[in-house]
mmCIF file with all atom_site columns, C-alpha atoms in Angstrom:
data_model
loop_
_atom_site.group_PDB
_atom_site.id
_atom_site.type_symbol
_atom_site.label_atom_id
_atom_site.label_alt_id
_atom_site.label_comp_id
_atom_site.label_asym_id
_atom_site.label_entity_id
_atom_site.label_seq_id
_atom_site.pdbx_PDB_ins_code
_atom_site.Cartn_x
_atom_site.Cartn_y
_atom_site.Cartn_z
_atom_site.occupancy
_atom_site.B_iso_or_equiv
_atom_site.pdbx_formal_charge
_atom_site.auth_seq_id
_atom_site.auth_comp_id
_atom_site.auth_asym_id
_atom_site.auth_atom_id
_atom_site.pdbx_PDB_model_num
ATOM 1   C CA . MET A 1 1   ? -76.936  214.687 -112.671 1.00 40.00 ? 3   MET A CA 1
ATOM 2   C CA . ALA A 1 2   ? -78.515  214.774 -109.272 1.00 46.00 ? 4   ALA A CA 1
ATOM 3   C CA . ILE A 1 3   ? -79.084  218.121 -107.640 1.00 43.00 ? 5   ILE A CA 1
ATOM 4   C CA . ILE A 1 4   ? -78.425  218.664 -103.961 1.00 45.00 ? 6   ILE A CA 1
ATOM 5   C CA . SER A 1 5   ? -81.089  220.777 -102.243 1.00 43.00 ? 7   SER A CA 1
ATOM 6   C CA . ARG A 1 6   ? -80.338  222.717 -99.168  1.00 44.00 ? 8   ARG A CA 1
ATOM 7   C CA . GLY A 1 7   ? -83.960  221.973 -98.029  1.00 45.00 ? 9   GLY A CA 1
ATOM 8   C CA . PHE A 1 8   ? -87.382  223.480 -97.752  1.00 43.00 ? 10  PHE A CA 1
ATOM 9   C CA . ARG A 1 9   ? -88.087  226.447 -95.557  1.00 45.00 ? 11  ARG A CA 1
ATOM 10  C CA . GLY A 1 10  ? -90.267  226.059 -92.526  1.00 46.00 ? 12  GLY A CA 1
ATOM 11  C CA . LYS A 1 11  ? -90.796  227.816 -89.204  1.00 51.00 ? 13  LYS A CA 1
ATOM 12  C CA . ARG A 1 12  ? -88.433  227.070 -86.383  1.00 54.00 ? 14  ARG A CA 1
ATOM 13  C CA . GLU A 1 13  ? -89.784  224.412 -84.032  1.00 61.00 ? 15  GLU A CA 1
ATOM 14  C CA . THR A 1 14  ? -89.480  224.221 -80.238  1.00 74.00 ? 16  THR A CA 1
ATOM 15  C CA . ASP A 1 15  ? -90.493  220.551 -79.729  1.00 87.00 ? 17  ASP A CA 1
ATOM 16  C CA . PRO A 1 16  ? -87.525  218.882 -78.017  1.00 93.00 ? 18  PRO A CA 1
ATOM 17  C CA . ARG A 1 17  ? -87.823  215.849 -80.306  1.00 95.00 ? 19  ARG A CA 1
ATOM 18  C CA . ILE A 1 18  ? -87.092  217.958 -83.397  1.00 96.00 ? 20  ILE A CA 1
ATOM 19  C CA . PRO A 1 19  ? -83.366  218.425 -84.101  1.00 97.00 ? 21  PRO A CA 1
ATOM 20  C CA . PRO A 1 20  ? -81.886  221.810 -84.884  1.00 95.00 ? 22  PRO A CA 1
ATOM 21  C CA . GLY A 1 21  ? -82.790  223.324 -88.281  1.00 95.00 ? 23  GLY A CA 1
ATOM 22  C CA . GLN A 1 22  ? -85.745  220.977 -88.757  1.00 96.00 ? 24  GLN A CA 1
ATOM 23  C CA . TYR A 1 23  ? -89.446  221.807 -89.019  1.00 96.00 ? 25  TYR A CA 1
ATOM 24  C CA . LEU A 1 24  ? -92.464  219.595 -88.191  1.00 96.00 ? 26  LEU A CA 1
ATOM 25  C CA . GLU A 1 25  ? -94.043  217.777 -91.133  1.00 95.00 ? 27  GLU A CA 1
ATOM 26  C CA . ARG A 1 26  ? -97.431  216.156 -90.671  1.00 91.00 ? 28  ARG A CA 1
ATOM 27  C CA . GLY A 1 27  ? -97.542  214.516 -94.072  1.00 92.00 ? 29  GLY A CA 1
ATOM 28  C CA . PHE A 1 28  ? -94.926  212.215 -95.557  1.00 92.00 ? 30  PHE A CA 1
ATOM 29  C CA . PRO A 1 29  ? -93.096  213.898 -98.445  1.00 88.00 ? 31  PRO A CA 1
ATOM 30  C CA . VAL A 1 30  ? -91.781  211.661 -101.284 1.00 86.00 ? 32  VAL A CA 1
ATOM 31  C CA . LEU A 1 31  ? -88.189  212.375 -102.245 1.00 77.00 ? 33  LEU A CA 1
ATOM 32  C CA . SER A 1 32  ? -86.318  210.181 -104.589 1.00 73.00 ? 34  SER A CA 1
ATOM 33  C CA . ALA A 1 33  ? -83.267  210.473 -106.922 1.00 70.00 ? 35  ALA A CA 1
ATOM 34  C CA . GLY A 1 34  ? -84.879  208.649 -109.791 1.00 73.00 ? 36  GLY A CA 1
ATOM 35  C CA . PRO A 1 35  ? -87.921  206.590 -110.929 1.00 82.00 ? 37  PRO A CA 1
ATOM 36  C CA . THR A 1 36  ? -89.755  204.381 -108.461 1.00 87.00 ? 38  THR A CA 1
ATOM 37  C CA . PRO A 1 37  ? -88.842  200.721 -108.888 1.00 90.00 ? 39  PRO A CA 1
ATOM 38  C CA . ARG A 1 38  ? -91.631  198.065 -108.839 1.00 91.00 ? 40  ARG A CA 1
ATOM 39  C CA . ALA A 1 39  ? -90.722  194.724 -107.328 1.00 93.00 ? 41  ALA A CA 1
ATOM 40  C CA . ASP A 1 40  ? -92.022  191.267 -108.201 1.00 95.00 ? 42  ASP A CA 1
ATOM 41  C CA . LEU A 1 41  ? -92.440  189.667 -104.787 1.00 97.00 ? 43  LEU A CA 1
ATOM 42  C CA . SER A 1 42  ? -92.319  186.165 -106.381 1.00 97.00 ? 44  SER A CA 1
ATOM 43  C CA . THR A 1 43  ? -88.647  186.702 -107.223 1.00 97.00 ? 45  THR A CA 1
ATOM 44  C CA . TRP A 1 44  ? -87.689  189.401 -104.648 1.00 98.00 ? 46  TRP A CA 1
ATOM 45  C CA . THR A 1 45  ? -84.835  188.472 -102.234 1.00 98.00 ? 47  THR A CA 1
ATOM 46  C CA . PHE A 1 46  ? -82.861  190.193 -99.458  1.00 98.00 ? 48  PHE A CA 1
ATOM 47  C CA . SER A 1 47  ? -79.288  189.209 -98.730  1.00 98.00 ? 49  SER A CA 1
ATOM 48  C CA . ILE A 1 48  ? -76.431  189.872 -96.345  1.00 98.00 ? 50  ILE A CA 1
ATOM 49  C CA . THR A 1 49  ? -73.125  189.708 -98.230  1.00 98.00 ? 51  THR A CA 1
ATOM 50  C CA . ALA A 1 50  ? -69.411  190.032 -97.624  1.00 97.00 ? 52  ALA A CA 1
ATOM 51  C CA . GLY A 1 51  ? -66.559  189.935 -100.070 1.00 94.00 ? 53  GLY A CA 1
ATOM 52  C CA . GLY A 1 52  ? -68.852  189.332 -103.000 1.00 93.00 ? 54  GLY A CA 1
ATOM 53  C CA . ASP A 1 53  ? -70.423  186.245 -101.357 1.00 95.00 ? 55  ASP A CA 1
ATOM 54  C CA . ALA A 1 54  ? -73.993  185.944 -100.013 1.00 97.00 ? 56  ALA A CA 1
ATOM 55  C CA . LEU A 1 55  ? -73.805  184.935 -96.412  1.00 98.00 ? 57  LEU A CA 1
ATOM 56  C CA . ARG A 1 56  ? -77.580  184.567 -96.152  1.00 98.00 ? 58  ARG A CA 1
ATOM 57  C CA . THR A 1 57  ? -80.554  185.179 -98.502  1.00 98.00 ? 59  THR A CA 1
ATOM 58  C CA . TRP A 1 58  ? -84.291  185.364 -97.748  1.00 98.00 ? 60  TRP A CA 1
ATOM 59  C CA . THR A 1 59  ? -87.207  185.309 -100.071 1.00 98.00 ? 61  THR A CA 1
ATOM 60  C CA . TRP A 1 60  ? -90.090  187.742 -99.452  1.00 98.00 ? 62  TRP A CA 1
ATOM 61  C CA . SER A 1 61  ? -92.101  184.986 -97.804  1.00 98.00 ? 63  SER A CA 1
ATOM 62  C CA . GLU A 1 62  ? -89.188  183.911 -95.615  1.00 98.00 ? 64  GLU A CA 1
ATOM 63  C CA . LEU A 1 63  ? -88.393  187.436 -94.537  1.00 98.00 ? 65  LEU A CA 1
ATOM 64  C CA . THR A 1 64  ? -91.983  188.483 -93.731  1.00 97.00 ? 66  THR A CA 1
ATOM 65  C CA . HIS A 1 65  ? -92.589  185.237 -91.719  1.00 97.00 ? 67  HIS A CA 1
ATOM 66  C CA . LEU A 1 66  ? -89.722  186.015 -89.353  1.00 97.00 ? 68  LEU A CA 1
ATOM 67  C CA . PRO A 1 67  ? -90.582  187.479 -85.941  1.00 97.00 ? 69  PRO A CA 1
ATOM 68  C CA . HIS A 1 68  ? -91.376  191.131 -86.493  1.00 97.00 ? 70  HIS A CA 1
ATOM 69  C CA . GLU A 1 69  ? -91.373  194.299 -84.403  1.00 98.00 ? 71  GLU A CA 1
ATOM 70  C CA . ASP A 1 70  ? -93.807  197.188 -84.446  1.00 98.00 ? 72  ASP A CA 1
ATOM 71  C CA . VAL A 1 71  ? -91.964  200.389 -83.719  1.00 98.00 ? 73  VAL A CA 1
ATOM 72  C CA . VAL A 1 72  ? -92.923  204.049 -83.391  1.00 98.00 ? 74  VAL A CA 1
ATOM 73  C CA . LYS A 1 73  ? -90.056  206.416 -84.368  1.00 98.00 ? 75  LYS A CA 1
ATOM 74  C CA . ASP A 1 74  ? -89.420  210.011 -85.230  1.00 98.00 ? 76  ASP A CA 1
ATOM 75  C CA . ILE A 1 75  ? -87.729  210.472 -88.593  1.00 98.00 ? 77  ILE A CA 1
ATOM 76  C CA . HIS A 1 76  ? -85.714  213.437 -89.833  1.00 98.00 ? 78  HIS A CA 1
ATOM 77  C CA . CYS A 1 77  ? -85.011  214.275 -93.518  1.00 97.00 ? 79  CYS A CA 1
ATOM 78  C CA . VAL A 1 78  ? -81.875  216.141 -94.652  1.00 96.00 ? 80  VAL A CA 1
ATOM 79  C CA . THR A 1 79  ? -84.208  218.523 -96.542  1.00 95.00 ? 81  THR A CA 1
ATOM 80  C CA . LYS A 1 80  ? -85.193  219.764 -92.985  1.00 96.00 ? 82  LYS A CA 1
ATOM 81  C CA . TRP A 1 81  ? -88.519  218.160 -92.285  1.00 96.00 ? 83  TRP A CA 1
ATOM 82  C CA . SER A 1 82  ? -89.112  215.940 -89.253  1.00 97.00 ? 84  SER A CA 1
ATOM 83  C CA . LYS A 1 83  ? -92.087  213.564 -88.826  1.00 97.00 ? 85  LYS A CA 1
ATOM 84  C CA . LEU A 1 84  ? -92.917  212.433 -85.309  1.00 97.00 ? 86  LEU A CA 1
ATOM 85  C CA . ASP A 1 85  ? -94.332  209.112 -84.149  1.00 97.00 ? 87  ASP A CA 1
ATOM 86  C CA . SER A 1 86  ? -94.130  207.322 -87.563  1.00 97.00 ? 88  SER A CA 1
ATOM 87  C CA . VAL A 1 87  ? -95.396  203.734 -87.242  1.00 98.00 ? 89  VAL A CA 1
ATOM 88  C CA . TRP A 1 88  ? -93.516  200.830 -88.802  1.00 98.00 ? 90  TRP A CA 1
ATOM 89  C CA . ARG A 1 89  ? -93.376  197.047 -88.843  1.00 98.00 ? 91  ARG A CA 1
ATOM 90  C CA . GLY A 1 90  ? -90.220  195.207 -89.773  1.00 98.00 ? 92  GLY A CA 1
ATOM 91  C CA . ILE A 1 91  ? -87.485  192.727 -88.934  1.00 98.00 ? 93  ILE A CA 1
ATOM 92  C CA . SER A 1 92  ? -84.786  193.823 -86.478  1.00 98.00 ? 94  SER A CA 1
ATOM 93  C CA . LEU A 1 93  ? -81.388  193.981 -87.989  1.00 98.00 ? 95  LEU A CA 1
ATOM 94  C CA . ASP A 1 94  ? -80.117  192.363 -84.767  1.00 98.00 ? 96  ASP A CA 1
ATOM 95  C CA . SER A 1 95  ? -82.063  189.288 -85.719  1.00 97.00 ? 97  SER A CA 1
ATOM 96  C CA . LEU A 1 96  ? -80.887  189.197 -89.301  1.00 98.00 ? 98  LEU A CA 1
ATOM 97  C CA . LEU A 1 97  ? -77.249  189.876 -88.506  1.00 98.00 ? 99  LEU A CA 1
ATOM 98  C CA . ALA A 1 98  ? -77.322  187.194 -85.832  1.00 97.00 ? 100 ALA A CA 1
ATOM 99  C CA . SER A 1 99  ? -77.938  184.585 -88.562  1.00 96.00 ? 101 SER A CA 1
ATOM 100 C CA . VAL A 1 100 ? -74.550  185.161 -90.293  1.00 97.00 ? 102 VAL A CA 1
ATOM 101 C CA . GLU A 1 101 ? -70.977  185.057 -89.118  1.00 94.00 ? 103 GLU A CA 1
ATOM 102 C CA . ILE A 1 102 ? -69.517  188.560 -89.022  1.00 96.00 ? 104 ILE A CA 1
ATOM 103 C CA . ASP A 1 103 ? -65.746  188.933 -89.281  1.00 95.00 ? 105 ASP A CA 1
ATOM 104 C CA . PRO A 1 104 ? -64.377  191.157 -86.546  1.00 93.00 ? 106 PRO A CA 1
ATOM 105 C CA . GLY A 1 105 ? -62.953  193.397 -89.274  1.00 96.00 ? 107 GLY A CA 1
ATOM 106 C CA . HIS A 1 106 ? -66.403  194.190 -90.646  1.00 97.00 ? 108 HIS A CA 1
ATOM 107 C CA . ALA A 1 107 ? -67.154  197.586 -89.128  1.00 98.00 ? 109 ALA A CA 1
ATOM 108 C CA . TYR A 1 108 ? -69.169  199.127 -92.024  1.00 98.00 ? 110 TYR A CA 1
ATOM 109 C CA . VAL A 1 109 ? -72.104  198.250 -94.192  1.00 98.00 ? 111 VAL A CA 1
ATOM 110 C CA . MET A 1 110 ? -73.215  199.358 -97.680  1.00 98.00 ? 112 MET A CA 1
ATOM 111 C CA . ALA A 1 111 ? -76.936  199.076 -98.422  1.00 98.00 ? 113 ALA A CA 1
ATOM 112 C CA . HIS A 1 112 ? -77.629  198.191 -102.060 1.00 98.00 ? 114 HIS A CA 1
ATOM 113 C CA . CYS A 1 113 ? -81.066  198.892 -103.452 1.00 97.00 ? 115 CYS A CA 1
ATOM 114 C CA . ASP A 1 114 ? -83.185  198.466 -106.522 1.00 96.00 ? 116 ASP A CA 1
ATOM 115 C CA . GLY A 1 115 ? -82.543  201.470 -108.865 1.00 92.00 ? 117 GLY A CA 1
ATOM 116 C CA . GLY A 1 116 ? -78.797  201.455 -108.098 1.00 93.00 ? 118 GLY A CA 1
ATOM 117 C CA . TYR A 1 117 ? -79.017  203.471 -104.882 1.00 95.00 ? 119 TYR A CA 1
ATOM 118 C CA . THR A 1 118 ? -76.465  202.833 -102.159 1.00 98.00 ? 120 THR A CA 1
ATOM 119 C CA . THR A 1 119 ? -75.663  204.308 -98.754  1.00 98.00 ? 121 THR A CA 1
ATOM 120 C CA . ASN A 1 120 ? -73.009  203.500 -96.137  1.00 98.00 ? 122 ASN A CA 1
ATOM 121 C CA . VAL A 1 121 ? -73.702  202.997 -92.422  1.00 98.00 ? 123 VAL A CA 1
ATOM 122 C CA . PRO A 1 122 ? -71.391  201.895 -89.630  1.00 98.00 ? 124 PRO A CA 1
ATOM 123 C CA . LEU A 1 123 ? -72.280  198.341 -88.565  1.00 98.00 ? 125 LEU A CA 1
ATOM 124 C CA . ALA A 1 124 ? -72.725  199.539 -84.988  1.00 98.00 ? 126 ALA A CA 1
ATOM 125 C CA . ASP A 1 125 ? -75.554  201.796 -86.113  1.00 98.00 ? 127 ASP A CA 1
ATOM 126 C CA . LEU A 1 126 ? -77.553  198.767 -87.336  1.00 98.00 ? 128 LEU A CA 1
ATOM 127 C CA . GLN A 1 127 ? -77.130  196.876 -84.037  1.00 98.00 ? 129 GLN A CA 1
ATOM 128 C CA . GLY A 1 128 ? -78.450  197.281 -80.526  1.00 98.00 ? 130 GLY A CA 1
ATOM 129 C CA . GLY A 1 129 ? -82.131  197.767 -81.486  1.00 98.00 ? 131 GLY A CA 1
ATOM 130 C CA . LYS A 1 130 ? -81.436  200.734 -83.700  1.00 98.00 ? 132 LYS A CA 1
ATOM 131 C CA . ALA A 1 131 ? -82.354  199.439 -87.217  1.00 98.00 ? 133 ALA A CA 1
ATOM 132 C CA . TRP A 1 132 ? -84.892  197.387 -89.108  1.00 98.00 ? 134 TRP A CA 1
ATOM 133 C CA . ILE A 1 133 ? -85.861  196.117 -92.542  1.00 98.00 ? 135 ILE A CA 1
ATOM 134 C CA . ALA A 1 134 ? -89.289  197.719 -92.638  1.00 98.00 ? 136 ALA A CA 1
ATOM 135 C CA . TYR A 1 135 ? -92.052  196.374 -94.814  1.00 98.00 ? 137 TYR A CA 1
ATOM 136 C CA . GLN A 1 136 ? -95.165  198.110 -93.375  1.00 98.00 ? 138 GLN A CA 1
ATOM 137 C CA . TYR A 1 137 ? -95.884  201.693 -92.638  1.00 97.00 ? 139 TYR A CA 1
ATOM 138 C CA . ASP A 1 138 ? -98.895  202.980 -90.684  1.00 97.00 ? 140 ASP A CA 1
ATOM 139 C CA . GLY A 1 139 ? -100.524 199.516 -90.612  1.00 97.00 ? 141 GLY A CA 1
ATOM 140 C CA . ALA A 1 140 ? -100.355 198.861 -94.331  1.00 97.00 ? 142 ALA A CA 1
ATOM 141 C CA . PRO A 1 141 ? -97.807  197.375 -96.797  1.00 97.00 ? 143 PRO A CA 1
ATOM 142 C CA . LEU A 1 142 ? -95.028  199.921 -97.443  1.00 97.00 ? 144 LEU A CA 1
ATOM 143 C CA . PRO A 1 143 ? -95.884  201.665 -100.681 1.00 96.00 ? 145 PRO A CA 1
ATOM 144 C CA . PRO A 1 144 ? -93.325  201.800 -103.468 1.00 96.00 ? 146 PRO A CA 1
ATOM 145 C CA . GLU A 1 145 ? -92.972  205.618 -103.336 1.00 95.00 ? 147 GLU A CA 1
ATOM 146 C CA . HIS A 1 146 ? -91.849  205.249 -99.706  1.00 96.00 ? 148 HIS A CA 1
ATOM 147 C CA . GLY A 1 147 ? -89.427  202.410 -100.450 1.00 96.00 ? 149 GLY A CA 1
ATOM 148 C CA . GLY A 1 148 ? -91.689  199.400 -100.635 1.00 97.00 ? 150 GLY A CA 1
ATOM 149 C CA . PRO A 1 149 ? -91.734  196.530 -100.622 1.00 98.00 ? 151 PRO A CA 1
ATOM 150 C CA . ALA A 1 150 ? -88.963  196.964 -97.983  1.00 98.00 ? 152 ALA A CA 1
ATOM 151 C CA . ARG A 1 151 ? -86.586  199.679 -96.920  1.00 98.00 ? 153 ARG A CA 1
ATOM 152 C CA . LEU A 1 152 ? -83.821  200.053 -94.372  1.00 98.00 ? 154 LEU A CA 1
ATOM 153 C CA . LEU A 1 153 ? -85.020  201.983 -91.323  1.00 98.00 ? 155 LEU A CA 1
ATOM 154 C CA . VAL A 1 154 ? -82.289  203.707 -89.257  1.00 98.00 ? 156 VAL A CA 1
ATOM 155 C CA . PRO A 1 155 ? -84.296  206.467 -87.640  1.00 98.00 ? 157 PRO A CA 1
ATOM 156 C CA . HIS A 1 156 ? -81.494  207.963 -85.521  1.00 98.00 ? 158 HIS A CA 1
ATOM 157 C CA . LEU A 1 157 ? -79.706  209.144 -88.701  1.00 98.00 ? 159 LEU A CA 1
ATOM 158 C CA . TYR A 1 158 ? -80.960  211.416 -91.462  1.00 98.00 ? 160 TYR A CA 1
ATOM 159 C CA . PHE A 1 159 ? -83.568  209.609 -93.492  1.00 97.00 ? 161 PHE A CA 1
ATOM 160 C CA . TRP A 1 160 ? -81.446  209.166 -96.662  1.00 97.00 ? 162 TRP A CA 1
ATOM 161 C CA . LYS A 1 161 ? -79.650  206.478 -94.639  1.00 98.00 ? 163 LYS A CA 1
ATOM 162 C CA . SER A 1 162 ? -82.901  204.576 -94.369  1.00 98.00 ? 164 SER A CA 1
ATOM 163 C CA . ALA A 1 163 ? -82.449  203.359 -97.922  1.00 97.00 ? 165 ALA A CA 1
ATOM 164 C CA . LYS A 1 164 ? -85.532  202.699 -100.028 1.00 96.00 ? 166 LYS A CA 1
ATOM 165 C CA . TRP A 1 165 ? -86.013  199.469 -102.019 1.00 97.00 ? 167 TRP A CA 1
ATOM 166 C CA . VAL A 1 166 ? -83.242  197.730 -100.080 1.00 98.00 ? 168 VAL A CA 1
ATOM 167 C CA . ARG A 1 167 ? -82.043  194.400 -101.466 1.00 98.00 ? 169 ARG A CA 1
ATOM 168 C CA . SER A 1 168 ? -78.831  193.605 -99.697  1.00 98.00 ? 170 SER A CA 1
ATOM 169 C CA . LEU A 1 169 ? -76.460  194.742 -96.999  1.00 98.00 ? 171 LEU A CA 1
ATOM 170 C CA . GLU A 1 170 ? -72.816  194.354 -97.751  1.00 98.00 ? 172 GLU A CA 1
ATOM 171 C CA . LEU A 1 171 ? -70.457  193.941 -94.727  1.00 98.00 ? 173 LEU A CA 1
ATOM 172 C CA . MET A 1 172 ? -67.228  195.902 -95.335  1.00 98.00 ? 174 MET A CA 1
ATOM 173 C CA . THR A 1 173 ? -63.896  196.455 -93.605  1.00 97.00 ? 175 THR A CA 1
ATOM 174 C CA . GLU A 1 174 ? -63.465  200.002 -94.878  1.00 97.00 ? 176 GLU A CA 1
ATOM 175 C CA . ASN A 1 175 ? -65.911  202.879 -94.997  1.00 97.00 ? 177 ASN A CA 1
ATOM 176 C CA . THR A 1 176 ? -66.894  203.483 -98.651  1.00 97.00 ? 178 THR A CA 1
ATOM 177 C CA . TRP A 1 177 ? -69.305  206.266 -99.616  1.00 97.00 ? 179 TRP A CA 1
ATOM 178 C CA . GLY A 1 178 ? -72.621  205.601 -101.170 1.00 98.00 ? 180 GLY A CA 1
ATOM 179 C CA . PHE A 1 179 ? -74.676  207.543 -103.757 1.00 96.00 ? 181 PHE A CA 1
ATOM 180 C CA . TRP A 1 180 ? -75.531  210.742 -101.908 1.00 95.00 ? 182 TRP A CA 1
ATOM 181 C CA . GLU A 1 181 ? -72.312  210.740 -99.888  1.00 97.00 ? 183 GLU A CA 1
ATOM 182 C CA . ARG A 1 182 ? -70.246  210.849 -103.101 1.00 97.00 ? 184 ARG A CA 1
ATOM 183 C CA . LEU A 1 183 ? -72.385  213.878 -104.163 1.00 96.00 ? 185 LEU A CA 1
ATOM 184 C CA . GLY A 1 184 ? -71.707  215.873 -101.055 1.00 97.00 ? 186 GLY A CA 1
ATOM 185 C CA . TYR A 1 185 ? -73.898  214.509 -98.270  1.00 97.00 ? 187 TYR A CA 1
ATOM 186 C CA . HIS A 1 186 ? -72.192  213.812 -94.911  1.00 97.00 ? 188 HIS A CA 1
ATOM 187 C CA . GLU A 1 187 ? -70.719  210.327 -94.520  1.00 97.00 ? 189 GLU A CA 1
ATOM 188 C CA . TYR A 1 188 ? -72.564  209.759 -91.214  1.00 98.00 ? 190 TYR A CA 1
ATOM 189 C CA . GLY A 1 189 ? -75.605  212.032 -91.006  1.00 98.00 ? 191 GLY A CA 1
ATOM 190 C CA . ASP A 1 190 ? -76.485  212.690 -87.363  1.00 98.00 ? 192 ASP A CA 1
ATOM 191 C CA . PRO A 1 191 ? -79.560  215.015 -87.310  1.00 98.00 ? 193 PRO A CA 1
ATOM 192 C CA . TRP A 1 192 ? -78.657  216.367 -83.825  1.00 98.00 ? 194 TRP A CA 1
ATOM 193 C CA . LYS A 1 193 ? -75.261  217.489 -85.069  1.00 97.00 ? 195 LYS A CA 1
ATOM 194 C CA . GLU A 1 194 ? -76.759  218.832 -88.372  1.00 97.00 ? 196 GLU A CA 1
ATOM 195 C CA . GLN A 1 195 ? -74.424  216.566 -90.368  1.00 98.00 ? 197 GLN A CA 1
ATOM 196 C CA . ARG A 1 196 ? -76.033  217.256 -93.710  1.00 97.00 ? 198 ARG A CA 1
ATOM 197 C CA . TYR A 1 197 ? -73.135  217.889 -96.066  1.00 96.00 ? 199 TYR A CA 1
ATOM 198 C CA . TRP A 1 198 ? -69.344  217.553 -96.340  1.00 93.00 ? 200 TRP A CA 1
ATOM 199 C CA . GLY A 1 199 ? -67.769  219.684 -93.655  1.00 89.00 ? 201 GLY A CA 1
ATOM 200 C CA . ASP A 1 200 ? -70.821  219.799 -91.356  1.00 85.00 ? 202 ASP A CA 1
#
């Protein structure tokens, strides 16, 4: 049974880039709900699906040879730490989503990951230059403990939405809760509104 933590204690920050209730973290804490999966890149794939069908699938080589972006983003964990100016390399979700036909009714996405983790995100929050499939961190391959070989990166939401070990994105017509959302985390997770838990 997973345990929901109300977060670590830290001093109140005054940096305008740090949302309410957060403190500045200079390291990169490792927080996971279970053991760290180890991927075989020779068989690894990433897919966009809908209605049980794969609309498009990429191998590791195909994905990492697509045009990439280097982005510098602040990230905010629901356990109340914020890390400023984190450096990532990845593929824009705009680019990946443009390669499939999206039904007008598909307004939500479920990220599916190795280890059984899932999280739901509105499709609009993965578009418009707001999200990536990240495979490098700080100039090096993304380590497994931080979600490598690839994780979803949605930095404007609490970091549990940036799902580790991502393997597919399922396009959905209805908003269905993922792993932490079913256990009490907020269905959306806006750090600036402190949407940590049900009722926030």
